[in-house]
Tab-separated table of C-alpha atoms in Angstrom:
chain	number	residue	atom	x	y	z
A	1	UNK	CA	-37.617	56.661	5.471
A	2	UNK	CA	-34.254	55.617	5.301
A	3	UNK	CA	-32.588	59.763	4.867
A	4	UNK	CA	-34.614	60.888	7.828
A	5	UNK	CA	-32.938	57.694	9.996
A	6	UNK	CA	-29.688	58.728	8.712
A	7	UNK	CA	-30.564	62.350	9.252
A	8	UNK	CA	-31.570	61.424	13.298
A	9	UNK	CA	-28.479	58.530	14.034
A	10	UNK	CA	-25.799	58.735	11.481
A	11	UNK	CA	-24.291	56.186	8.668
A	12	UNK	CA	-25.391	52.964	9.959
A	13	UNK	CA	-28.426	51.935	11.208
A	14	UNK	CA	-29.182	49.641	13.773
A	15	UNK	CA	-32.716	49.929	15.111
A	16	UNK	CA	-34.618	49.628	12.077
A	17	UNK	CA	-37.728	48.766	12.811
A	18	UNK	CA	-39.374	46.198	10.452
A	19	UNK	CA	-41.698	47.895	8.768
A	20	UNK	CA	-38.988	50.431	8.269
A	21	UNK	CA	-37.195	48.519	6.794
A	22	UNK	CA	-39.597	46.963	4.087
A	23	UNK	CA	-40.286	50.345	3.457
A	24	UNK	CA	-36.704	51.029	2.339
A	25	UNK	CA	-36.665	47.600	-0.085
A	26	UNK	CA	-39.792	49.182	-1.636
A	27	UNK	CA	-42.852	47.104	0.168
A	28	UNK	CA	-44.820	50.942	0.533
A	29	UNK	CA	-48.269	49.638	-0.828
A	30	UNK	CA	-50.744	47.912	0.899
A	31	UNK	CA	-51.461	44.229	0.271
A	32	UNK	CA	-54.341	43.077	-1.192
A	33	UNK	CA	-54.926	40.009	0.927
A	34	UNK	CA	-58.601	39.156	1.289
A	35	UNK	CA	-57.895	37.141	4.604
A	36	UNK	CA	-56.199	40.167	6.373
A	37	UNK	CA	-59.128	42.323	6.033
A	38	UNK	CA	-61.285	39.286	7.336
A	39	UNK	CA	-58.921	38.913	10.343
A	40	UNK	CA	-59.575	42.491	11.037
A	41	UNK	CA	-63.454	42.452	10.959
A	42	UNK	CA	-63.035	39.173	12.975
A	43	UNK	CA	-60.303	40.226	15.728
A	44	UNK	CA	-59.092	43.224	17.157
A	45	UNK	CA	-55.596	42.745	15.976
A	46	UNK	CA	-52.932	44.341	17.545
A	47	UNK	CA	-51.475	47.726	15.381
A	48	UNK	CA	-47.877	46.494	15.137
A	49	UNK	CA	-49.084	43.079	13.551
A	50	UNK	CA	-51.674	44.804	10.883
A	51	UNK	CA	-49.134	47.537	9.966
A	52	UNK	CA	-46.314	44.727	9.563
A	53	UNK	CA	-48.945	42.160	7.662
A	54	UNK	CA	-50.708	45.275	5.267
A	55	UNK	CA	-47.207	45.246	3.544
A	56	UNK	CA	-46.467	41.335	3.510
A	57	UNK	CA	-49.498	39.435	3.062
A	58	UNK	CA	-49.558	37.127	0.285
A	59	UNK	CA	-45.544	38.300	-0.208
A	60	UNK	CA	-43.379	35.953	-1.638
A	61	UNK	CA	-40.311	38.050	0.617
A	62	UNK	CA	-41.936	35.705	3.666
A	63	UNK	CA	-42.671	32.801	1.848
A	64	UNK	CA	-40.814	30.641	3.547
A	65	UNK	CA	-40.418	31.894	7.122
A	66	UNK	CA	-41.779	31.292	10.560
A	67	UNK	CA	-44.947	33.697	10.182
A	68	UNK	CA	-48.020	33.148	8.308
A	69	UNK	CA	-48.463	35.347	5.428
A	70	UNK	CA	-50.922	33.849	3.591
A	71	UNK	CA	-49.532	31.940	0.163
A	72	UNK	CA	-46.795	29.505	1.531
A	73	UNK	CA	-43.984	28.266	-0.531
A	74	UNK	CA	-44.008	24.495	-1.292
A	75	UNK	CA	-47.387	24.776	0.286
A	76	UNK	CA	-51.008	23.326	-0.904
A	77	UNK	CA	-52.997	25.267	1.330
A	78	UNK	CA	-53.113	28.560	2.560
A	79	UNK	CA	-51.365	29.395	5.937
A	80	UNK	CA	-54.004	31.413	8.267
A	81	UNK	CA	-53.780	32.527	11.559
A	82	UNK	CA	-56.531	31.552	13.510
A	83	UNK	CA	-57.024	30.699	17.401
A	84	UNK	CA	-55.790	28.024	19.614
A	85	UNK	CA	-58.992	26.932	19.849
A	86	UNK	CA	-60.160	26.418	16.690
A	87	UNK	CA	-57.000	24.632	15.734
A	88	UNK	CA	-57.830	21.644	19.176
A	89	UNK	CA	-61.558	21.648	17.714
A	90	UNK	CA	-60.368	20.662	14.417
A	91	UNK	CA	-57.898	18.013	16.204
A	92	UNK	CA	-61.070	17.012	18.270
A	93	UNK	CA	-63.104	16.507	15.080
A	94	UNK	CA	-60.323	14.563	13.534
A	95	UNK	CA	-60.688	11.552	16.340
A	96	UNK	CA	-64.569	11.641	16.841
A	97	UNK	CA	-65.649	7.983	17.036
A	98	UNK	CA	-62.403	6.883	16.864
A	99	UNK	CA	-60.707	7.940	20.349
A	100	UNK	CA	-57.822	5.185	21.218
A	101	UNK	CA	-58.414	2.635	23.909
A	102	UNK	CA	-55.064	3.100	25.199
A	103	UNK	CA	-54.581	6.210	24.838
A	104	UNK	CA	-51.109	8.763	25.713
A	105	UNK	CA	-51.627	11.278	27.881
A	106	UNK	CA	-52.046	14.408	25.105
A	107	UNK	CA	-54.998	12.086	23.140
A	108	UNK	CA	-56.368	11.963	27.242
A	109	UNK	CA	-56.350	15.630	27.797
A	110	UNK	CA	-57.551	16.231	24.468
A	111	UNK	CA	-60.408	13.500	25.164
A	112	UNK	CA	-61.631	15.917	28.503
A	113	UNK	CA	-61.719	18.770	26.705
A	114	UNK	CA	-63.737	17.113	24.141
A	115	UNK	CA	-66.291	16.496	27.060
A	116	UNK	CA	-66.686	20.067	27.433
A	117	UNK	CA	-68.078	22.863	25.992
A	118	UNK	CA	-65.515	25.478	24.803
A	119	UNK	CA	-66.994	28.123	27.183
A	120	UNK	CA	-65.312	26.303	29.733
A	121	UNK	CA	-61.761	25.458	28.406
A	122	UNK	CA	-60.590	28.853	29.691
A	123	UNK	CA	-60.256	26.928	33.171
A	124	UNK	CA	-57.826	24.813	31.960
A	125	UNK	CA	-55.391	26.412	29.071
A	126	UNK	CA	-55.142	29.997	27.452
A	127	UNK	CA	-56.519	30.935	24.112
A	128	UNK	CA	-54.147	32.152	22.012
A	129	UNK	CA	-53.979	33.732	17.715
A	130	UNK	CA	-51.834	31.974	16.420
A	131	UNK	CA	-49.646	33.519	13.505
A	132	UNK	CA	-46.951	31.299	12.347
A	133	UNK	CA	-45.114	27.754	12.981
A	134	UNK	CA	-41.027	26.722	13.001
A	135	UNK	CA	-41.437	26.792	9.033
A	136	UNK	CA	-37.924	24.586	8.539
A	137	UNK	CA	-38.633	22.010	11.542
A	138	UNK	CA	-42.218	22.102	12.102
A	139	UNK	CA	-41.961	21.488	15.494
A	140	UNK	CA	-44.485	24.482	16.888
A	141	UNK	CA	-46.229	27.187	16.188
A	142	UNK	CA	-46.189	31.238	17.324
A	143	UNK	CA	-49.102	32.709	18.766
A	144	UNK	CA	-50.257	35.845	20.779
A	145	UNK	CA	-52.522	35.431	23.719
A	146	UNK	CA	-56.193	36.317	23.404
A	147	UNK	CA	-56.200	38.738	26.209
A	148	UNK	CA	-53.401	40.504	24.882
A	149	UNK	CA	-54.794	41.435	21.076
A	150	UNK	CA	-55.738	44.669	21.996
A	151	UNK	CA	-52.171	45.694	23.060
A	152	UNK	CA	-50.381	47.811	20.477
A	153	UNK	CA	-47.007	45.311	20.409
A	154	UNK	CA	-47.891	42.236	22.689
A	155	UNK	CA	-45.908	39.332	23.571
A	156	UNK	CA	-45.325	36.002	21.494
A	157	UNK	CA	-45.235	32.612	22.753
A	158	UNK	CA	-44.417	28.882	21.659
A	159	UNK	CA	-45.939	26.127	21.909
A	160	UNK	CA	-44.041	22.994	20.896
A	161	UNK	CA	-46.036	19.941	19.610
A	162	UNK	CA	-45.861	17.214	22.031
A	163	UNK	CA	-45.559	19.486	24.738
A	164	UNK	CA	-48.929	19.435	27.219
A	165	UNK	CA	-51.418	21.817	25.735
A	166	UNK	CA	-51.215	24.286	28.182
A	167	UNK	CA	-47.615	24.676	27.901
A	168	UNK	CA	-46.439	28.460	26.296
A	169	UNK	CA	-43.283	29.504	26.398
A	170	UNK	CA	-42.640	33.339	25.733
A	171	UNK	CA	-40.646	33.677	22.522
A	172	UNK	CA	-40.439	37.391	22.225
A	173	UNK	CA	-40.772	40.636	24.836
A	174	UNK	CA	-42.434	42.252	22.155
A	175	UNK	CA	-44.496	41.086	18.685
A	176	UNK	CA	-42.239	44.091	17.136
A	177	UNK	CA	-39.422	42.093	18.048
A	178	UNK	CA	-40.732	39.183	16.548
A	179	UNK	CA	-41.388	40.479	13.112
A	180	UNK	CA	-37.795	42.175	12.585
A	181	UNK	CA	-36.219	38.317	13.731
A	182	UNK	CA	-38.523	36.909	10.904
A	183	UNK	CA	-37.440	39.294	8.460
A	184	UNK	CA	-34.244	39.417	9.416
A	185	UNK	CA	-33.842	35.163	9.433
A	186	UNK	CA	-35.633	35.640	5.910
A	187	UNK	CA	-32.911	37.996	4.503
A	188	UNK	CA	-29.945	35.830	6.243
A	189	UNK	CA	-31.108	33.214	3.983
A	190	UNK	CA	-30.412	31.029	6.675
A	191	UNK	CA	-32.529	27.660	5.129
A	192	UNK	CA	-33.629	29.107	2.081
A	193	UNK	CA	-33.030	31.750	-1.017
A	194	UNK	CA	-36.724	32.777	-0.982
A	195	UNK	CA	-35.797	35.845	-0.196
A	196	UNK	CA	-32.896	36.661	-2.196
A	197	UNK	CA	-34.763	35.930	-5.371
A	198	UNK	CA	-37.916	37.606	-4.435
A	199	UNK	CA	-35.295	41.013	-3.916
A	200	UNK	CA	-33.742	40.683	-7.271
A	201	UNK	CA	-37.221	40.346	-8.822
A	202	UNK	CA	-37.580	43.609	-7.283
A	203	UNK	CA	-34.492	45.047	-8.202
A	204	UNK	CA	-32.160	44.546	-5.501
A	205	UNK	CA	-28.606	42.125	-5.291
A	206	UNK	CA	-27.680	39.844	-2.776
A	207	UNK	CA	-23.955	39.669	-2.457
A	208	UNK	CA	-22.219	37.431	0.411
A	209	UNK	CA	-18.470	38.153	1.368
A	210	UNK	CA	-16.149	35.950	-0.236
A	211	UNK	CA	-12.218	35.634	1.517
A	212	UNK	CA	-10.459	35.299	-1.853
A	213	UNK	CA	-6.999	34.827	0.062
A	214	UNK	CA	-8.131	32.617	2.900
A	215	UNK	CA	-10.574	30.753	0.206
A	216	UNK	CA	-13.599	30.629	2.399
A	217	UNK	CA	-16.914	32.415	2.590
A	218	UNK	CA	-16.385	33.429	6.169
A	219	UNK	CA	-16.557	36.836	7.441
A	220	UNK	CA	-15.075	38.163	10.724
A	221	UNK	CA	-16.188	41.376	13.164
A	222	UNK	CA	-12.626	42.964	11.785
A	223	UNK	CA	-14.778	42.374	8.038
A	224	UNK	CA	-17.676	44.380	9.604
A	225	UNK	CA	-15.317	46.965	10.943
A	226	UNK	CA	-13.825	47.395	7.615
A	227	UNK	CA	-17.787	47.875	6.099
A	228	UNK	CA	-18.485	49.907	9.272
A	229	UNK	CA	-20.112	48.334	11.797
A	230	UNK	CA	-19.758	48.011	15.425
A	231	UNK	CA	-20.641	44.224	16.219
A	232	UNK	CA	-21.191	45.007	20.119
A	233	UNK	CA	-23.822	47.442	18.891
A	234	UNK	CA	-25.604	44.940	16.134
A	235	UNK	CA	-28.541	43.322	17.975
A	236	UNK	CA	-28.687	39.597	17.501
A	237	UNK	CA	-31.907	37.598	16.761
A	238	UNK	CA	-32.498	33.821	17.385
A	239	UNK	CA	-32.665	31.851	14.303
A	240	UNK	CA	-32.926	27.374	13.564
A	241	UNK	CA	-28.419	27.570	13.366
A	242	UNK	CA	-27.110	29.983	15.508
A	243	UNK	CA	-27.753	33.920	15.680
A	244	UNK	CA	-28.890	36.410	12.672
A	245	UNK	CA	-27.850	40.251	12.697
A	246	UNK	CA	-29.114	43.095	10.449
A	247	UNK	CA	-27.789	47.057	9.793
A	248	UNK	CA	-28.622	49.462	7.462
A	249	UNK	CA	-26.343	51.934	5.580
A	250	UNK	CA	-27.772	55.164	4.785
A	251	UNK	CA	-25.019	56.125	3.210
A	252	UNK	CA	-24.500	53.208	0.737
A	253	UNK	CA	-28.532	52.620	0.539
A	254	UNK	CA	-27.237	49.135	1.909
A	255	UNK	CA	-28.358	46.369	4.153
A	256	UNK	CA	-25.771	44.453	5.748
A	257	UNK	CA	-27.460	40.971	6.782
A	258	UNK	CA	-25.431	38.744	9.580
A	259	UNK	CA	-25.654	35.074	10.628
A	260	UNK	CA	-23.385	33.008	13.186
A	261	UNK	CA	-23.411	29.632	13.434
A	262	UNK	CA	-20.862	26.552	14.416
A	263	UNK	CA	-18.394	29.788	15.500
A	264	UNK	CA	-18.627	30.845	11.775
A	265	UNK	CA	-19.825	34.117	10.846
A	266	UNK	CA	-21.200	34.705	7.275
A	267	UNK	CA	-22.270	38.292	5.595
A	268	UNK	CA	-24.493	39.454	3.186
A	269	UNK	CA	-24.640	42.976	1.377
A	270	UNK	CA	-28.380	43.597	-0.239
A	271	UNK	CA	-27.844	47.096	-2.816
A	272	UNK	CA	-29.518	48.078	-5.704
A	273	UNK	CA	-28.370	45.690	-8.658
A	274	UNK	CA	-27.836	49.497	-10.354
A	275	UNK	CA	-25.381	50.335	-7.967
A	276	UNK	CA	-21.485	49.767	-7.163
A	277	UNK	CA	-20.807	45.873	-5.521
A	278	UNK	CA	-19.670	45.748	-2.243
A	279	UNK	CA	-18.264	43.060	-2.011
A	280	UNK	CA	-16.021	41.439	-4.168
A	281	UNK	CA	-17.815	40.262	-7.305
A	282	UNK	CA	-16.968	36.858	-8.023
A	283	UNK	CA	-18.145	36.834	-11.438
A	284	UNK	CA	-16.040	39.713	-12.444
A	285	UNK	CA	-12.993	40.762	-13.771
A	286	UNK	CA	-11.355	42.411	-11.055
A	287	UNK	CA	-11.670	39.540	-9.065
A	288	UNK	CA	-9.540	37.059	-11.433
A	289	UNK	CA	-7.023	40.046	-11.082
A	290	UNK	CA	-7.360	39.788	-7.223
A	291	UNK	CA	-6.718	35.859	-8.075
A	292	UNK	CA	-3.364	36.783	-10.054
A	293	UNK	CA	-2.123	39.046	-7.765
A	294	UNK	CA	-2.132	36.457	-5.110
A	295	UNK	CA	-1.052	34.041	-7.349
A	296	UNK	CA	2.209	36.025	-7.938
A	297	UNK	CA	2.617	36.553	-4.564
A	298	UNK	CA	2.417	33.117	-3.769
A	299	UNK	CA	5.838	31.056	-3.295
A	300	UNK	CA	4.806	27.716	-3.575
A	301	UNK	CA	2.376	27.852	-6.841
A	302	UNK	CA	1.222	24.405	-6.293
A	303	UNK	CA	-0.420	25.504	-3.260
A	304	UNK	CA	-2.912	27.519	-5.516
A	305	UNK	CA	-5.100	26.718	-8.786
A	306	UNK	CA	-2.565	27.092	-12.191
A	307	UNK	CA	-4.298	29.883	-13.757
A	308	UNK	CA	-1.675	29.214	-16.689
A	309	UNK	CA	-3.988	26.577	-17.576
A	310	UNK	CA	-7.023	28.452	-18.463
A	311	UNK	CA	-8.314	30.664	-20.590
A	312	UNK	CA	-9.917	34.250	-19.751
A	313	UNK	CA	-13.511	34.376	-21.157
A	314	UNK	CA	-16.579	36.610	-21.061
A	315	UNK	CA	-20.376	35.926	-21.536
A	316	UNK	CA	-20.766	38.569	-24.042
A	317	UNK	CA	-18.298	39.745	-27.030
A	318	UNK	CA	-16.281	42.112	-25.943
A	319	UNK	CA	-13.656	44.309	-27.806
A	320	UNK	CA	-12.548	46.274	-24.298
A	321	UNK	CA	-13.209	45.120	-21.318
A	322	UNK	CA	-13.717	46.511	-17.585
A	323	UNK	CA	-13.665	45.252	-14.125
A	324	UNK	CA	-17.225	44.469	-13.300
A	325	UNK	CA	-17.748	42.535	-16.662
A	326	UNK	CA	-18.505	39.476	-15.993
A	327	UNK	CA	-15.987	36.643	-16.830
A	328	UNK	CA	-14.273	33.463	-15.772
A	329	UNK	CA	-11.498	31.040	-16.400
A	330	UNK	CA	-12.117	28.126	-17.868
A	331	UNK	CA	-10.113	25.140	-20.021
A	332	UNK	CA	-9.788	25.490	-23.286
A	333	UNK	CA	-12.935	24.964	-25.113
A	334	UNK	CA	-13.339	23.592	-29.308
A	335	UNK	CA	-16.104	24.920	-31.264
A	336	UNK	CA	-18.729	21.827	-31.813
A	337	UNK	CA	-19.250	20.048	-34.867
A	338	UNK	CA	-20.254	22.524	-37.893
A	339	UNK	CA	-20.492	25.571	-35.246
A	340	UNK	CA	-17.808	28.299	-34.791
A	341	UNK	CA	-19.455	29.570	-31.377
A	342	UNK	CA	-17.801	27.871	-27.975
A	343	UNK	CA	-20.481	26.710	-25.259
A	344	UNK	CA	-19.502	25.328	-21.565
A	345	UNK	CA	-20.559	22.092	-21.095
A	346	UNK	CA	-22.530	22.772	-17.885
A	347	UNK	CA	-25.545	25.206	-17.471
A	348	UNK	CA	-27.211	26.966	-20.104
A	349	UNK	CA	-26.674	26.598	-23.494
A	350	UNK	CA	-25.152	30.512	-24.272
A	351	UNK	CA	-22.195	31.011	-26.138
A	352	UNK	CA	-18.722	32.362	-24.530
A	353	UNK	CA	-16.322	34.163	-26.318
A	354	UNK	CA	-12.003	34.121	-25.104
A	355	UNK	CA	-10.352	37.007	-24.625
A	356	UNK	CA	-6.962	35.654	-24.268
A	357	UNK	CA	-4.697	32.160	-22.731
A	358	UNK	CA	-4.403	32.382	-18.657
A	359	UNK	CA	-0.641	32.166	-19.496
A	360	UNK	CA	-0.840	35.627	-21.309
A	361	UNK	CA	-3.610	37.234	-18.966
A	362	UNK	CA	-1.284	36.615	-15.849
A	363	UNK	CA	1.840	37.248	-17.685
A	364	UNK	CA	0.161	40.848	-18.951
A	365	UNK	CA	-0.322	41.513	-15.097
A	366	UNK	CA	3.070	40.751	-13.343
A	367	UNK	CA	4.903	42.970	-16.007
A	368	UNK	CA	2.509	45.525	-15.045
A	369	UNK	CA	2.768	45.252	-11.473
A	370	UNK	CA	6.705	44.603	-11.733
A	371	UNK	CA	6.683	48.100	-13.573
A	372	UNK	CA	4.184	49.289	-11.164
A	373	UNK	CA	4.157	47.128	-7.621
A	374	UNK	CA	1.343	49.499	-6.451
A	375	UNK	CA	-0.949	49.476	-9.725
A	376	UNK	CA	-4.993	49.712	-9.210
A	377	UNK	CA	-7.381	47.462	-10.733
A	378	UNK	CA	-8.243	49.906	-13.126
A	379	UNK	CA	-4.065	50.633	-13.527
A	380	UNK	CA	-4.078	46.627	-14.340
A	381	UNK	CA	-7.302	46.589	-16.647
A	382	UNK	CA	-6.157	49.107	-18.580
A	383	UNK	CA	-2.926	47.295	-19.384
A	384	UNK	CA	-5.270	43.816	-19.988
A	385	UNK	CA	-7.066	46.038	-22.852
A	386	UNK	CA	-3.809	46.869	-24.149
A	387	UNK	CA	-2.789	43.665	-24.588
A	388	UNK	CA	-5.652	42.485	-26.277
A	389	UNK	CA	-5.486	45.604	-29.146
A	390	UNK	CA	-1.816	45.299	-29.304
A	391	UNK	CA	-0.619	41.549	-28.765
A	392	UNK	CA	2.297	43.565	-27.056
A	393	UNK	CA	2.593	42.849	-23.127
């Protein structure tokens, strides 16, 4: 799917459908959700909905999304699509024999409905096929007008809790746009990290852009341009706190997912865990080398953390280290009583292995950059390995 799209429209794709995105991510097999099969038997489901839900029924990827997919995270009951009339009948049933003597406007409307046979409800309110709800805020539901159910790609409407039962407002012109919005918002991890955990289990890496110079997670339009994205071409979708967007780089087999909110832009790259990192990996030697570059250039060293007070550690014993290896700076550690291994005082109890002092790390890179100011990170890693093997700067 991804390669076909590349051949048609170039490296960066901006108009993939939700189903096309899911198939690139590896969701190719129809789901076995029994509830979906029952829905097919009882309702004329829109083609767009069926194709999407065949891949997502009971899938953890959307367990905290606005679309009901069956099993939802932190919910004790299944969230299953149903008609709006069924929902109202359930509410009415809960009021039987205990209607308030001083009912609210909404309760009066509900009571009036209860006095009519459901065949006459259509004279007062339109019926909808309810497919989801605002998961983060719980302020309303999304639905498709029952009269539109035989359309391939019908509009989606929104009913806010507390509004008159007959008030439904247009949410998306098409169901396909609504589903794409749901999927992109989940991938952007705006409110929950659910999708990130699921994708990592599927062999994908989710990495957020970090500006080392500004020490900030905020991206910009120039950052997007650097990675081949045209911000003006990207279609934006609303989310709880701003806008979200997504595009797919065929050449890198990577999704770029962004979110805007409070005037700031965050950017996440999703690519295969075995592929090269797209953004600078904060847990890698390369990230620390970039930190040393900035440290060396800083006019006022007090404005930055003094790297020389730390030690350079790895998570695995290493005789030679490369740019992608996990490593980090931390204060000097002492072996625990009767133990030779070193452990961090937080996180999992796994041993760490010192490579050299922060002073030596900075001095090795400083001397290498004096000899060759335009040294690559790979050349600086080579200089570090030479020091680790010989002790010479």
